[in-house]
mmCIF file with all atom_site columns, C-alpha atoms in Angstrom:
data_model
loop_
_atom_site.group_PDB
_atom_site.id
_atom_site.type_symbol
_atom_site.label_atom_id
_atom_site.label_alt_id
_atom_site.label_comp_id
_atom_site.label_asym_id
_atom_site.label_entity_id
_atom_site.label_seq_id
_atom_site.pdbx_PDB_ins_code
_atom_site.Cartn_x
_atom_site.Cartn_y
_atom_site.Cartn_z
_atom_site.occupancy
_atom_site.B_iso_or_equiv
_atom_site.pdbx_formal_charge
_atom_site.auth_seq_id
_atom_site.auth_comp_id
_atom_site.auth_asym_id
_atom_site.auth_atom_id
_atom_site.pdbx_PDB_model_num
ATOM 1   C CA . UNK A 1 1   ? 0.000   0.000   0.000   1.00 0.00 ? 82  UNK A CA 1
ATOM 2   C CA . UNK A 1 2   ? 1.481   3.280   -1.113  1.00 0.00 ? 83  UNK A CA 1
ATOM 3   C CA . UNK A 1 3   ? -0.804  5.937   0.259   1.00 0.00 ? 84  UNK A CA 1
ATOM 4   C CA . UNK A 1 4   ? -4.107  6.914   1.741   1.00 0.00 ? 85  UNK A CA 1
ATOM 5   C CA . UNK A 1 5   ? -6.429  9.234   -0.134  1.00 0.00 ? 86  UNK A CA 1
ATOM 6   C CA . UNK A 1 6   ? -7.786  11.964  2.112   1.00 0.00 ? 87  UNK A CA 1
ATOM 7   C CA . UNK A 1 7   ? -11.253 13.542  1.798   1.00 0.00 ? 88  UNK A CA 1
ATOM 8   C CA . UNK A 1 8   ? -9.751  16.617  0.079   1.00 0.00 ? 89  UNK A CA 1
ATOM 9   C CA . UNK A 1 9   ? -8.350  14.357  -2.699  1.00 0.00 ? 90  UNK A CA 1
ATOM 10  C CA . UNK A 1 10  ? -4.733  14.587  -1.603  1.00 0.00 ? 91  UNK A CA 1
ATOM 11  C CA . UNK A 1 11  ? -2.730  11.459  -0.865  1.00 0.00 ? 92  UNK A CA 1
ATOM 12  C CA . UNK A 1 12  ? -0.503  10.880  2.145   1.00 0.00 ? 93  UNK A CA 1
ATOM 13  C CA . UNK A 1 13  ? 1.886   8.084   2.942   1.00 0.00 ? 94  UNK A CA 1
ATOM 14  C CA . UNK A 1 14  ? 0.279   4.884   4.167   1.00 0.00 ? 95  UNK A CA 1
ATOM 15  C CA . UNK A 1 15  ? 3.282   4.239   6.383   1.00 0.00 ? 96  UNK A CA 1
ATOM 16  C CA . UNK A 1 16  ? 2.579   3.694   9.119   1.00 0.00 ? 97  UNK A CA 1
ATOM 17  C CA . UNK A 1 17  ? -1.026  2.657   8.665   1.00 0.00 ? 98  UNK A CA 1
ATOM 18  C CA . UNK A 1 18  ? -3.440  4.523   10.913  1.00 0.00 ? 99  UNK A CA 1
ATOM 19  C CA . UNK A 1 19  ? -4.342  2.333   13.883  1.00 0.00 ? 100 UNK A CA 1
ATOM 20  C CA . UNK A 1 20  ? -8.007  1.927   12.854  1.00 0.00 ? 101 UNK A CA 1
ATOM 21  C CA . UNK A 1 21  ? -6.942  0.710   9.400   1.00 0.00 ? 102 UNK A CA 1
ATOM 22  C CA . UNK A 1 22  ? -4.324  -1.660  10.864  1.00 0.00 ? 103 UNK A CA 1
ATOM 23  C CA . UNK A 1 23  ? -6.986  -3.168  13.164  1.00 0.00 ? 104 UNK A CA 1
ATOM 24  C CA . UNK A 1 24  ? -9.403  -3.593  10.248  1.00 0.00 ? 105 UNK A CA 1
ATOM 25  C CA . UNK A 1 25  ? -6.660  -5.180  8.099   1.00 0.00 ? 106 UNK A CA 1
ATOM 26  C CA . UNK A 1 26  ? -5.808  -7.568  10.930  1.00 0.00 ? 107 UNK A CA 1
ATOM 27  C CA . UNK A 1 27  ? -9.470  -8.580  11.264  1.00 0.00 ? 108 UNK A CA 1
ATOM 28  C CA . UNK A 1 28  ? -9.787  -9.200  7.525   1.00 0.00 ? 109 UNK A CA 1
ATOM 29  C CA . UNK A 1 29  ? -6.540  -11.164 7.535   1.00 0.00 ? 110 UNK A CA 1
ATOM 30  C CA . UNK A 1 30  ? -7.774  -13.397 10.344  1.00 0.00 ? 111 UNK A CA 1
ATOM 31  C CA . UNK A 1 31  ? -11.166 -13.907 8.721   1.00 0.00 ? 112 UNK A CA 1
ATOM 32  C CA . UNK A 1 32  ? -9.612  -14.853 5.374   1.00 0.00 ? 113 UNK A CA 1
ATOM 33  C CA . UNK A 1 33  ? -6.597  -16.709 6.815   1.00 0.00 ? 114 UNK A CA 1
ATOM 34  C CA . UNK A 1 34  ? -4.130  -14.341 5.133   1.00 0.00 ? 115 UNK A CA 1
ATOM 35  C CA . UNK A 1 35  ? -0.488  -13.741 5.909   1.00 0.00 ? 116 UNK A CA 1
ATOM 36  C CA . UNK A 1 36  ? -0.316  -11.168 8.752   1.00 0.00 ? 117 UNK A CA 1
ATOM 37  C CA . UNK A 1 37  ? 1.508   -8.753  6.408   1.00 0.00 ? 118 UNK A CA 1
ATOM 38  C CA . UNK A 1 38  ? -1.038  -9.046  3.608   1.00 0.00 ? 119 UNK A CA 1
ATOM 39  C CA . UNK A 1 39  ? -1.657  -5.286  3.643   1.00 0.00 ? 120 UNK A CA 1
ATOM 40  C CA . UNK A 1 40  ? 1.895   -4.029  3.279   1.00 0.00 ? 121 UNK A CA 1
ATOM 41  C CA . UNK A 1 41  ? 2.411   -0.363  4.111   1.00 0.00 ? 122 UNK A CA 1
ATOM 42  C CA . UNK A 1 42  ? 6.196   -0.461  3.570   1.00 0.00 ? 123 UNK A CA 1
ATOM 43  C CA . UNK A 1 43  ? 6.080   1.017   0.038   1.00 0.00 ? 124 UNK A CA 1
ATOM 44  C CA . UNK A 1 44  ? 4.594   4.140   1.635   1.00 0.00 ? 125 UNK A CA 1
ATOM 45  C CA . UNK A 1 45  ? 7.722   4.612   3.742   1.00 0.00 ? 126 UNK A CA 1
ATOM 46  C CA . UNK A 1 46  ? 9.392   6.272   0.743   1.00 0.00 ? 127 UNK A CA 1
ATOM 47  C CA . UNK A 1 47  ? 6.199   7.897   -0.453  1.00 0.00 ? 128 UNK A CA 1
ATOM 48  C CA . UNK A 1 48  ? 7.792   10.895  -2.183  1.00 0.00 ? 129 UNK A CA 1
ATOM 49  C CA . UNK A 1 49  ? 9.844   8.581   -4.416  1.00 0.00 ? 130 UNK A CA 1
ATOM 50  C CA . UNK A 1 50  ? 7.355   5.758   -4.791  1.00 0.00 ? 131 UNK A CA 1
ATOM 51  C CA . UNK A 1 51  ? 5.271   6.922   -7.749  1.00 0.00 ? 132 UNK A CA 1
ATOM 52  C CA . UNK A 1 52  ? 5.610   9.179   -10.795 1.00 0.00 ? 133 UNK A CA 1
ATOM 53  C CA . UNK A 1 53  ? 4.735   12.859  -10.553 1.00 0.00 ? 134 UNK A CA 1
ATOM 54  C CA . UNK A 1 54  ? 1.032   13.575  -10.917 1.00 0.00 ? 135 UNK A CA 1
ATOM 55  C CA . UNK A 1 55  ? -0.049  10.029  -10.070 1.00 0.00 ? 136 UNK A CA 1
ATOM 56  C CA . UNK A 1 56  ? -2.773  11.424  -7.804  1.00 0.00 ? 137 UNK A CA 1
ATOM 57  C CA . UNK A 1 57  ? -4.661  12.780  -10.824 1.00 0.00 ? 138 UNK A CA 1
ATOM 58  C CA . UNK A 1 58  ? -4.504  9.388   -12.563 1.00 0.00 ? 139 UNK A CA 1
ATOM 59  C CA . UNK A 1 59  ? -5.700  7.223   -9.668  1.00 0.00 ? 140 UNK A CA 1
ATOM 60  C CA . UNK A 1 60  ? -8.596  4.940   -10.590 1.00 0.00 ? 141 UNK A CA 1
ATOM 61  C CA . UNK A 1 61  ? -11.405 4.296   -8.117  1.00 0.00 ? 142 UNK A CA 1
ATOM 62  C CA . UNK A 1 62  ? -12.688 0.749   -7.716  1.00 0.00 ? 143 UNK A CA 1
ATOM 63  C CA . UNK A 1 63  ? -15.408 -0.102  -5.211  1.00 0.00 ? 144 UNK A CA 1
ATOM 64  C CA . UNK A 1 64  ? -15.569 -3.471  -3.516  1.00 0.00 ? 145 UNK A CA 1
ATOM 65  C CA . UNK A 1 65  ? -18.907 -3.360  -1.736  1.00 0.00 ? 146 UNK A CA 1
ATOM 66  C CA . UNK A 1 66  ? -18.341 -0.844  1.104   1.00 0.00 ? 147 UNK A CA 1
ATOM 67  C CA . UNK A 1 67  ? -14.599 -0.600  0.441   1.00 0.00 ? 148 UNK A CA 1
ATOM 68  C CA . UNK A 1 68  ? -13.265 2.059   -1.939  1.00 0.00 ? 149 UNK A CA 1
ATOM 69  C CA . UNK A 1 69  ? -9.768  1.482   -3.322  1.00 0.00 ? 150 UNK A CA 1
ATOM 70  C CA . UNK A 1 70  ? -7.793  3.940   -5.430  1.00 0.00 ? 151 UNK A CA 1
ATOM 71  C CA . UNK A 1 71  ? -5.498  2.021   -7.785  1.00 0.00 ? 152 UNK A CA 1
ATOM 72  C CA . UNK A 1 72  ? -2.478  3.418   -9.579  1.00 0.00 ? 153 UNK A CA 1
ATOM 73  C CA . UNK A 1 73  ? -3.111  3.878   -13.283 1.00 0.00 ? 154 UNK A CA 1
ATOM 74  C CA . UNK A 1 74  ? -1.639  1.154   -15.494 1.00 0.00 ? 155 UNK A CA 1
ATOM 75  C CA . UNK A 1 75  ? 0.822   3.654   -16.975 1.00 0.00 ? 156 UNK A CA 1
ATOM 76  C CA . UNK A 1 76  ? 2.168   4.470   -13.492 1.00 0.00 ? 157 UNK A CA 1
ATOM 77  C CA . UNK A 1 77  ? 2.468   0.791   -12.608 1.00 0.00 ? 158 UNK A CA 1
ATOM 78  C CA . UNK A 1 78  ? 4.388   0.263   -15.852 1.00 0.00 ? 159 UNK A CA 1
ATOM 79  C CA . UNK A 1 79  ? 6.753   3.132   -15.007 1.00 0.00 ? 160 UNK A CA 1
ATOM 80  C CA . UNK A 1 80  ? 7.424   1.675   -11.560 1.00 0.00 ? 161 UNK A CA 1
ATOM 81  C CA . UNK A 1 81  ? 7.961   -1.788  -13.049 1.00 0.00 ? 162 UNK A CA 1
ATOM 82  C CA . UNK A 1 82  ? 10.493  -0.413  -15.555 1.00 0.00 ? 163 UNK A CA 1
ATOM 83  C CA . UNK A 1 83  ? 12.405  1.356   -12.781 1.00 0.00 ? 164 UNK A CA 1
ATOM 84  C CA . UNK A 1 84  ? 12.407  -1.783  -10.631 1.00 0.00 ? 165 UNK A CA 1
ATOM 85  C CA . UNK A 1 85  ? 13.510  -3.826  -13.627 1.00 0.00 ? 166 UNK A CA 1
ATOM 86  C CA . UNK A 1 86  ? 16.435  -1.509  -14.384 1.00 0.00 ? 167 UNK A CA 1
ATOM 87  C CA . UNK A 1 87  ? 17.524  -1.608  -10.745 1.00 0.00 ? 168 UNK A CA 1
ATOM 88  C CA . UNK A 1 88  ? 17.532  -5.421  -10.914 1.00 0.00 ? 169 UNK A CA 1
ATOM 89  C CA . UNK A 1 89  ? 18.605  -5.831  -14.556 1.00 0.00 ? 170 UNK A CA 1
ATOM 90  C CA . UNK A 1 90  ? 21.234  -8.465  -13.825 1.00 0.00 ? 171 UNK A CA 1
ATOM 91  C CA . UNK A 1 91  ? 18.810  -10.751 -11.996 1.00 0.00 ? 172 UNK A CA 1
ATOM 92  C CA . UNK A 1 92  ? 17.467  -13.726 -13.882 1.00 0.00 ? 173 UNK A CA 1
ATOM 93  C CA . UNK A 1 93  ? 14.599  -14.114 -13.995 1.00 0.00 ? 174 UNK A CA 1
ATOM 94  C CA . UNK A 1 94  ? 13.661  -10.472 -13.658 1.00 0.00 ? 175 UNK A CA 1
ATOM 95  C CA . UNK A 1 95  ? 10.032  -10.470 -12.492 1.00 0.00 ? 176 UNK A CA 1
ATOM 96  C CA . UNK A 1 96  ? 9.667   -6.725  -13.002 1.00 0.00 ? 177 UNK A CA 1
ATOM 97  C CA . UNK A 1 97  ? 10.925  -6.871  -16.609 1.00 0.00 ? 178 UNK A CA 1
ATOM 98  C CA . UNK A 1 98  ? 8.514   -9.720  -17.340 1.00 0.00 ? 179 UNK A CA 1
ATOM 99  C CA . UNK A 1 99  ? 5.687   -7.693  -15.803 1.00 0.00 ? 180 UNK A CA 1
ATOM 100 C CA . UNK A 1 100 ? 6.689   -4.585  -17.783 1.00 0.00 ? 181 UNK A CA 1
ATOM 101 C CA . UNK A 1 101 ? 6.688   -6.549  -21.026 1.00 0.00 ? 182 UNK A CA 1
ATOM 102 C CA . UNK A 1 102 ? 3.282   -7.984  -20.149 1.00 0.00 ? 183 UNK A CA 1
ATOM 103 C CA . UNK A 1 103 ? 1.979   -4.452  -19.492 1.00 0.00 ? 184 UNK A CA 1
ATOM 104 C CA . UNK A 1 104 ? 3.124   -3.325  -22.953 1.00 0.00 ? 185 UNK A CA 1
ATOM 105 C CA . UNK A 1 105 ? 6.455   -1.593  -22.352 1.00 0.00 ? 186 UNK A CA 1
ATOM 106 C CA . UNK A 1 106 ? 7.346   0.636   -25.294 1.00 0.00 ? 187 UNK A CA 1
ATOM 107 C CA . UNK A 1 107 ? 9.343   3.784   -26.086 1.00 0.00 ? 188 UNK A CA 1
ATOM 108 C CA . UNK A 1 108 ? 6.752   6.061   -24.450 1.00 0.00 ? 189 UNK A CA 1
ATOM 109 C CA . UNK A 1 109 ? 6.810   3.989   -21.268 1.00 0.00 ? 190 UNK A CA 1
ATOM 110 C CA . UNK A 1 110 ? 10.613  4.120   -21.204 1.00 0.00 ? 191 UNK A CA 1
ATOM 111 C CA . UNK A 1 111 ? 10.474  7.906   -21.602 1.00 0.00 ? 192 UNK A CA 1
ATOM 112 C CA . UNK A 1 112 ? 8.158   8.091   -18.583 1.00 0.00 ? 193 UNK A CA 1
ATOM 113 C CA . UNK A 1 113 ? 10.521  5.806   -16.657 1.00 0.00 ? 194 UNK A CA 1
ATOM 114 C CA . UNK A 1 114 ? 13.474  8.071   -17.537 1.00 0.00 ? 195 UNK A CA 1
ATOM 115 C CA . UNK A 1 115 ? 11.563  11.117  -16.279 1.00 0.00 ? 196 UNK A CA 1
ATOM 116 C CA . UNK A 1 116 ? 10.751  9.333   -13.031 1.00 0.00 ? 197 UNK A CA 1
ATOM 117 C CA . UNK A 1 117 ? 14.324  8.050   -12.683 1.00 0.00 ? 198 UNK A CA 1
ATOM 118 C CA . UNK A 1 118 ? 15.694  11.574  -13.036 1.00 0.00 ? 199 UNK A CA 1
ATOM 119 C CA . UNK A 1 119 ? 13.887  12.343  -9.796  1.00 0.00 ? 200 UNK A CA 1
ATOM 120 C CA . UNK A 1 120 ? 15.024  9.300   -7.815  1.00 0.00 ? 201 UNK A CA 1
ATOM 121 C CA . UNK A 1 121 ? 18.415  8.186   -9.199  1.00 0.00 ? 202 UNK A CA 1
ATOM 122 C CA . UNK A 1 122 ? 21.765  9.934   -9.041  1.00 0.00 ? 203 UNK A CA 1
ATOM 123 C CA . UNK A 1 123 ? 23.422  10.846  -12.333 1.00 0.00 ? 204 UNK A CA 1
ATOM 124 C CA . UNK A 1 124 ? 26.030  8.151   -11.685 1.00 0.00 ? 205 UNK A CA 1
ATOM 125 C CA . UNK A 1 125 ? 23.561  5.315   -11.098 1.00 0.00 ? 206 UNK A CA 1
ATOM 126 C CA . UNK A 1 126 ? 24.392  2.188   -13.088 1.00 0.00 ? 207 UNK A CA 1
ATOM 127 C CA . UNK A 1 127 ? 20.658  1.707   -13.627 1.00 0.00 ? 208 UNK A CA 1
ATOM 128 C CA . UNK A 1 128 ? 20.725  4.393   -16.361 1.00 0.00 ? 209 UNK A CA 1
ATOM 129 C CA . UNK A 1 129 ? 22.727  1.992   -18.516 1.00 0.00 ? 210 UNK A CA 1
ATOM 130 C CA . UNK A 1 130 ? 20.111  -0.661  -17.871 1.00 0.00 ? 211 UNK A CA 1
ATOM 131 C CA . UNK A 1 131 ? 17.369  1.625   -19.212 1.00 0.00 ? 212 UNK A CA 1
ATOM 132 C CA . UNK A 1 132 ? 19.464  2.017   -22.373 1.00 0.00 ? 213 UNK A CA 1
ATOM 133 C CA . UNK A 1 133 ? 19.744  -1.766  -22.650 1.00 0.00 ? 214 UNK A CA 1
ATOM 134 C CA . UNK A 1 134 ? 16.004  -2.148  -22.103 1.00 0.00 ? 215 UNK A CA 1
ATOM 135 C CA . UNK A 1 135 ? 15.411  0.295   -24.952 1.00 0.00 ? 216 UNK A CA 1
ATOM 136 C CA . UNK A 1 136 ? 17.645  -1.778  -27.255 1.00 0.00 ? 217 UNK A CA 1
ATOM 137 C CA . UNK A 1 137 ? 15.762  -4.955  -26.318 1.00 0.00 ? 218 UNK A CA 1
ATOM 138 C CA . UNK A 1 138 ? 12.417  -3.316  -27.048 1.00 0.00 ? 219 UNK A CA 1
ATOM 139 C CA . UNK A 1 139 ? 13.711  -1.929  -30.372 1.00 0.00 ? 220 UNK A CA 1
ATOM 140 C CA . UNK A 1 140 ? 14.754  -5.449  -31.386 1.00 0.00 ? 221 UNK A CA 1
ATOM 141 C CA . UNK A 1 141 ? 11.238  -6.813  -30.787 1.00 0.00 ? 222 UNK A CA 1
#
């Protein structure tokens, strides 16, 4: 879980989860026999670097009975997957690269990933080279 949407439409970090939400998650987990960490708030611990700029305007609302969930747009998920893939480029298999390919990674998605990376990576990060390699792989397809 990345963030919590507030009544004014803004989003704040989900880390740590508010106590009432943690209790509700624990109850659901017990009722459904889920892993105790099924609702993971750790991605929210680095909230400012966790999603591309403007993601709040692209959130998609899905209602599950009385529960409202704001999902990241597919394009933002793809950007995050490309970044994660570049950071783990040497790993085989690379789950994030497989996911990115499945989500339709293309030149536009790589451009969005580069824009996001410019915010979160240093200029000397080796992951920049991996984005270049990813672009070559996509061009060859």
